[in-house]
Amino acid sequence: MAGVDGSLSAAPPSPTQSLEKQFDVFKAQLEESGTLRERIRHVVSEIESTTRVMYASLLLVHQSRPTPELLEKAKSQIDVLKGKYNQLAEILGEHPGQYYRYHGDWRSETQTVVSLLTLMHWLETGSLLEHNDAQEKLGLNGPEFSLDIEDYLVGVCFMSNELPRYVVNQVTAGDYDCSRKVLKFLTDLHAAFRMLNLRNDFLRKKFDGMKYDLRKVEEVYYDVKIRGLSSNGESVGDQGIEG
């Protein structure tokens, strides 16, 4: 087709050509995303393997095995986890602004990691591992890659699920004061969670489950108290979950 100056101008692309060009772009983007996701999943798989080793050690606390020995074995894996999260940070660093697009690929594993770290910390200190300290242990305190607050909170809820079983086994082994200590901790933790305005989502469901953990521990505590087995009569706030 001749232009106004007599030269030939290129014909506009046909609808078929435009469609093919668009889908060529889609293909390239999907292939790049798939490659990135495979790299992420490889690291996440190694994180999962590490948490299994840690959990296998910590399960033995329910058998009244010496806690320091078990904790040392589990704590030896923390540096391994930190290295894996550093790998994830490096991978995501190559694709700025994509954190929440791929966050779901390691969310569940991170919640499990938090639950193990908080359980270990509680067994050592009787207190809750704070969010900033958990980030520090995992090296997740960078501006582009951090420990999501909801993942931390869900992990704390998972940790509370382990405490009723721990209490039952400790009391059975003769540690009658354990129920008082755990009840005090869970009562305070439940009260702290009640300060949050939680939506009706997974975190809310996990928090709702915490009251059942608290109730189970209360039952053990009151049974010990009624039988006169408690080593002291210190009150933990008998309001419990009713309060």
Tab-separated table of C-alpha atoms in Angstrom:
chain	number	residue	atom	x	y	z
A	1	MET	CA	0.000	0.000	0.000
A	2	ALA	CA	1.466	3.339	-1.077
A	3	GLY	CA	1.888	6.216	1.379
A	4	VAL	CA	1.353	9.881	0.628
A	5	ASP	CA	4.977	10.157	-0.557
A	6	GLY	CA	4.593	7.191	-2.865
A	7	SER	CA	6.524	4.767	-0.634
A	8	LEU	CA	5.123	1.459	0.512
A	9	SER	CA	3.982	1.237	4.177
A	10	ALA	CA	3.937	-1.987	6.165
A	11	ALA	CA	0.594	-3.689	6.468
A	12	PRO	CA	-0.801	-3.811	10.031
A	13	PRO	CA	-0.439	-7.218	11.711
A	14	SER	CA	-3.358	-9.519	11.273
A	15	PRO	CA	-5.480	-10.510	14.291
A	16	THR	CA	-3.873	-13.957	14.175
A	17	GLN	CA	-0.375	-12.489	14.317
A	18	SER	CA	-1.289	-10.207	17.214
A	19	LEU	CA	-2.766	-13.143	19.143
A	20	GLU	CA	0.330	-15.289	18.563
A	21	LYS	CA	2.632	-12.463	19.667
A	22	GLN	CA	0.654	-11.953	22.873
A	23	PHE	CA	0.728	-15.645	23.740
A	24	ASP	CA	4.443	-15.844	22.992
A	25	VAL	CA	4.883	-13.257	25.753
A	26	PHE	CA	2.615	-15.265	28.064
A	27	LYS	CA	4.609	-18.410	27.333
A	28	ALA	CA	7.900	-16.735	28.222
A	29	GLN	CA	6.455	-15.295	31.453
A	30	LEU	CA	4.967	-18.616	32.537
A	31	GLU	CA	8.189	-20.469	31.813
A	32	GLU	CA	10.164	-17.949	33.850
A	33	SER	CA	7.667	-18.189	36.721
A	34	GLY	CA	7.727	-21.996	36.585
A	35	THR	CA	11.519	-22.079	36.730
A	36	LEU	CA	11.534	-19.693	39.689
A	37	ARG	CA	8.891	-21.721	41.506
A	38	GLU	CA	10.877	-24.922	41.005
A	39	ARG	CA	13.945	-23.285	42.541
A	40	ILE	CA	11.856	-22.135	45.506
A	41	ARG	CA	10.239	-25.547	45.997
A	42	HIS	CA	13.628	-27.250	46.000
A	43	VAL	CA	14.762	-25.093	48.932
A	44	VAL	CA	11.400	-25.456	50.687
A	45	SER	CA	11.704	-29.236	50.404
A	46	GLU	CA	15.037	-29.026	52.249
A	47	ILE	CA	13.437	-26.825	54.923
A	48	GLU	CA	10.731	-29.440	55.384
A	49	SER	CA	13.329	-32.210	55.746
A	50	THR	CA	15.150	-30.191	58.403
A	51	THR	CA	11.969	-29.559	60.394
A	52	ARG	CA	11.237	-33.298	60.384
A	53	VAL	CA	14.592	-33.931	62.043
A	54	MET	CA	13.859	-31.249	64.652
A	55	TYR	CA	10.343	-32.519	65.319
A	56	ALA	CA	11.553	-36.100	65.718
A	57	SER	CA	13.867	-34.908	68.493
A	58	LEU	CA	11.301	-32.731	70.222
A	59	LEU	CA	8.685	-35.496	70.210
A	60	LEU	CA	10.809	-37.313	72.768
A	61	VAL	CA	10.053	-34.641	75.386
A	62	HIS	CA	6.632	-36.283	75.648
A	63	GLN	CA	8.426	-39.398	76.911
A	64	SER	CA	10.074	-37.464	79.740
A	65	ARG	CA	13.510	-37.785	78.145
A	66	PRO	CA	16.168	-35.284	79.369
A	67	THR	CA	15.129	-31.975	77.825
A	68	PRO	CA	18.571	-30.286	77.484
A	69	GLU	CA	19.899	-33.211	75.462
A	70	LEU	CA	16.905	-33.156	73.125
A	71	LEU	CA	17.004	-29.387	72.731
A	72	GLU	CA	20.683	-29.401	71.767
A	73	LYS	CA	19.988	-31.877	68.987
A	74	ALA	CA	17.078	-29.793	67.673
A	75	LYS	CA	18.932	-26.485	68.062
A	76	SER	CA	21.775	-27.804	65.925
A	77	GLN	CA	19.405	-27.564	62.945
A	78	ILE	CA	18.633	-23.854	63.374
A	79	ASP	CA	21.713	-22.761	61.443
A	80	VAL	CA	20.700	-25.145	58.668
A	81	LEU	CA	17.294	-23.487	58.507
A	82	LYS	CA	18.880	-20.055	58.504
A	83	GLY	CA	20.985	-21.052	55.513
A	84	LYS	CA	17.938	-22.289	53.610
A	85	TYR	CA	16.032	-19.071	54.248
A	86	ASN	CA	19.063	-17.133	53.056
A	87	GLN	CA	18.855	-19.125	49.830
A	88	LEU	CA	15.193	-18.200	49.462
A	89	ALA	CA	16.042	-14.556	50.073
A	90	GLU	CA	18.702	-14.672	47.361
A	91	ILE	CA	16.295	-16.263	44.881
A	92	LEU	CA	13.576	-13.703	45.592
A	93	GLY	CA	16.190	-10.932	45.480
A	94	GLU	CA	16.597	-11.673	41.780
A	95	HIS	CA	12.911	-10.847	41.305
A	96	PRO	CA	12.120	-7.720	43.350
A	97	GLY	CA	8.526	-7.160	44.367
A	98	GLN	CA	7.543	-10.827	43.971
A	99	TYR	CA	7.583	-11.835	47.657
A	100	TYR	CA	3.826	-12.193	48.139
A	101	ARG	CA	3.319	-13.784	44.735
A	102	TYR	CA	5.370	-16.798	45.851
A	103	HIS	CA	4.911	-16.539	49.611
A	104	GLY	CA	2.403	-19.403	49.617
A	105	ASP	CA	5.139	-21.793	48.483
A	106	TRP	CA	6.892	-21.626	51.869
A	107	ARG	CA	4.095	-20.388	54.182
A	108	SER	CA	3.113	-23.756	55.657
A	109	GLU	CA	6.723	-24.843	56.242
A	110	THR	CA	7.531	-21.521	57.917
A	111	GLN	CA	4.570	-21.867	60.274
A	112	THR	CA	5.911	-25.291	61.269
A	113	VAL	CA	9.379	-23.838	61.785
A	114	VAL	CA	7.964	-21.130	64.064
A	115	SER	CA	6.041	-23.704	66.078
A	116	LEU	CA	9.242	-25.686	66.689
A	117	LEU	CA	11.302	-22.626	67.575
A	118	THR	CA	8.674	-21.335	70.004
A	119	LEU	CA	8.297	-24.765	71.620
A	120	MET	CA	12.052	-25.055	72.090
A	121	HIS	CA	12.215	-21.569	73.563
A	122	TRP	CA	9.343	-22.303	75.938
A	123	LEU	CA	10.944	-25.542	77.109
A	124	GLU	CA	14.116	-23.585	77.902
A	125	THR	CA	12.661	-20.412	79.390
A	126	GLY	CA	8.939	-20.883	80.054
A	127	SER	CA	8.239	-17.784	77.949
A	128	LEU	CA	7.173	-17.006	74.389
A	129	LEU	CA	9.765	-16.478	71.662
A	130	GLU	CA	9.031	-13.001	70.306
A	131	HIS	CA	8.541	-12.240	66.632
A	132	ASN	CA	11.772	-10.237	66.302
A	133	ASP	CA	13.795	-12.988	67.965
A	134	ALA	CA	12.300	-15.618	65.650
A	135	GLN	CA	13.243	-13.446	62.663
A	136	GLU	CA	16.772	-13.113	64.000
A	137	LYS	CA	17.188	-16.869	64.438
A	138	LEU	CA	16.156	-17.473	60.822
A	139	GLY	CA	17.884	-14.466	59.324
A	140	LEU	CA	14.545	-13.102	58.137
A	141	ASN	CA	15.043	-9.506	59.176
A	142	GLY	CA	15.852	-8.015	55.775
A	143	PRO	CA	13.764	-5.296	54.093
A	144	GLU	CA	12.660	-7.546	51.223
A	145	PHE	CA	12.342	-10.894	52.988
A	146	SER	CA	10.990	-11.135	56.531
A	147	LEU	CA	8.893	-13.359	58.780
A	148	ASP	CA	5.251	-12.677	57.979
A	149	ILE	CA	3.327	-11.775	61.148
A	150	GLU	CA	0.445	-14.150	60.390
A	151	ASP	CA	2.899	-17.020	59.820
A	152	TYR	CA	4.414	-16.266	63.212
A	153	LEU	CA	1.012	-16.202	64.935
A	154	VAL	CA	-0.163	-19.429	63.295
A	155	GLY	CA	3.110	-21.059	64.338
A	156	VAL	CA	2.484	-19.983	67.932
A	157	CYS	CA	-0.972	-21.569	67.756
A	158	PHE	CA	0.590	-24.799	66.472
A	159	MET	CA	2.979	-24.729	69.420
A	160	SER	CA	0.088	-24.469	71.867
A	161	ASN	CA	-1.322	-27.703	70.392
A	162	GLU	CA	1.689	-29.584	71.775
A	163	LEU	CA	1.281	-28.381	75.356
A	164	PRO	CA	-1.729	-30.430	76.550
A	165	ARG	CA	0.016	-33.658	75.599
A	166	TYR	CA	3.205	-32.435	77.237
A	167	VAL	CA	1.344	-31.631	80.457
A	168	VAL	CA	-0.369	-35.016	80.633
A	169	ASN	CA	2.894	-36.887	80.177
A	170	GLN	CA	4.807	-34.700	82.638
A	171	VAL	CA	2.145	-35.087	85.323
A	172	THR	CA	2.057	-38.837	84.706
A	173	ALA	CA	5.830	-38.860	85.226
A	174	GLY	CA	5.396	-37.052	88.571
A	175	ASP	CA	5.967	-33.414	87.626
A	176	TYR	CA	2.704	-32.177	89.155
A	177	ASP	CA	3.669	-28.509	89.041
A	178	CYS	CA	3.983	-28.590	85.240
A	179	SER	CA	0.231	-28.169	84.790
A	180	ARG	CA	0.267	-24.930	86.787
A	181	LYS	CA	3.129	-23.477	84.756
A	182	VAL	CA	1.591	-24.392	81.409
A	183	LEU	CA	-1.833	-23.133	82.439
A	184	LYS	CA	-0.333	-19.787	83.449
A	185	PHE	CA	1.482	-19.518	80.111
A	186	LEU	CA	-1.521	-20.506	77.974
A	187	THR	CA	-3.868	-18.235	79.931
A	188	ASP	CA	-1.600	-15.258	79.282
A	189	LEU	CA	-1.112	-16.240	75.638
A	190	HIS	CA	-4.847	-16.656	75.046
A	191	ALA	CA	-5.499	-13.252	76.625
A	192	ALA	CA	-2.868	-11.659	74.375
A	193	PHE	CA	-4.460	-13.169	71.254
A	194	ARG	CA	-7.824	-11.775	72.301
A	195	MET	CA	-6.378	-8.299	71.810
A	196	LEU	CA	-6.163	-8.966	68.061
A	197	ASN	CA	-9.030	-8.214	65.715
A	198	LEU	CA	-8.835	-11.442	63.727
A	199	ARG	CA	-10.741	-12.031	60.523
A	200	ASN	CA	-12.683	-15.221	59.914
A	201	ASP	CA	-9.759	-17.002	58.277
A	202	PHE	CA	-7.208	-19.730	59.005
A	203	LEU	CA	-5.509	-17.767	61.790
A	204	ARG	CA	-8.859	-17.203	63.486
A	205	LYS	CA	-9.611	-20.930	63.340
A	206	LYS	CA	-6.244	-21.770	64.856
A	207	PHE	CA	-6.789	-19.233	67.635
A	208	ASP	CA	-10.233	-20.713	68.323
A	209	GLY	CA	-8.493	-24.068	68.731
A	210	MET	CA	-6.204	-22.597	71.386
A	211	LYS	CA	-9.080	-22.370	73.866
A	212	TYR	CA	-9.450	-26.163	73.657
A	213	ASP	CA	-5.745	-26.555	74.433
A	214	LEU	CA	-6.266	-24.264	77.409
A	215	ARG	CA	-9.315	-26.191	78.566
A	216	LYS	CA	-7.447	-29.518	78.428
A	217	VAL	CA	-4.618	-28.112	80.522
A	218	GLU	CA	-7.137	-26.628	82.969
A	219	GLU	CA	-8.703	-30.036	83.448
A	220	VAL	CA	-5.332	-31.578	84.285
A	221	TYR	CA	-4.453	-28.705	86.621
A	222	TYR	CA	-7.711	-28.876	88.556
A	223	ASP	CA	-7.471	-32.655	88.787
A	224	VAL	CA	-3.974	-32.343	90.266
A	225	LYS	CA	-5.170	-29.607	92.634
A	226	ILE	CA	-8.225	-31.553	93.800
A	227	ARG	CA	-6.106	-34.618	94.494
A	228	GLY	CA	-3.686	-32.498	96.529
A	229	LEU	CA	-0.742	-33.430	94.320
A	230	SER	CA	0.367	-29.882	93.456
A	231	SER	CA	3.701	-28.898	94.976
A	232	ASN	CA	2.329	-25.471	95.886
A	233	GLY	CA	-1.003	-23.739	96.025
A	234	GLU	CA	-0.063	-20.722	93.946
A	235	SER	CA	-2.989	-19.442	91.926
A	236	VAL	CA	-2.666	-19.072	88.161
A	237	GLY	CA	-5.842	-17.105	87.811
A	238	ASP	CA	-8.706	-19.529	88.140
A	239	GLN	CA	-10.732	-17.574	85.612
A	240	GLY	CA	-8.960	-19.466	82.818
A	241	ILE	CA	-10.709	-19.195	79.481
A	242	GLU	CA	-13.894	-18.052	81.147
A	243	GLY	CA	-12.110	-14.853	82.056
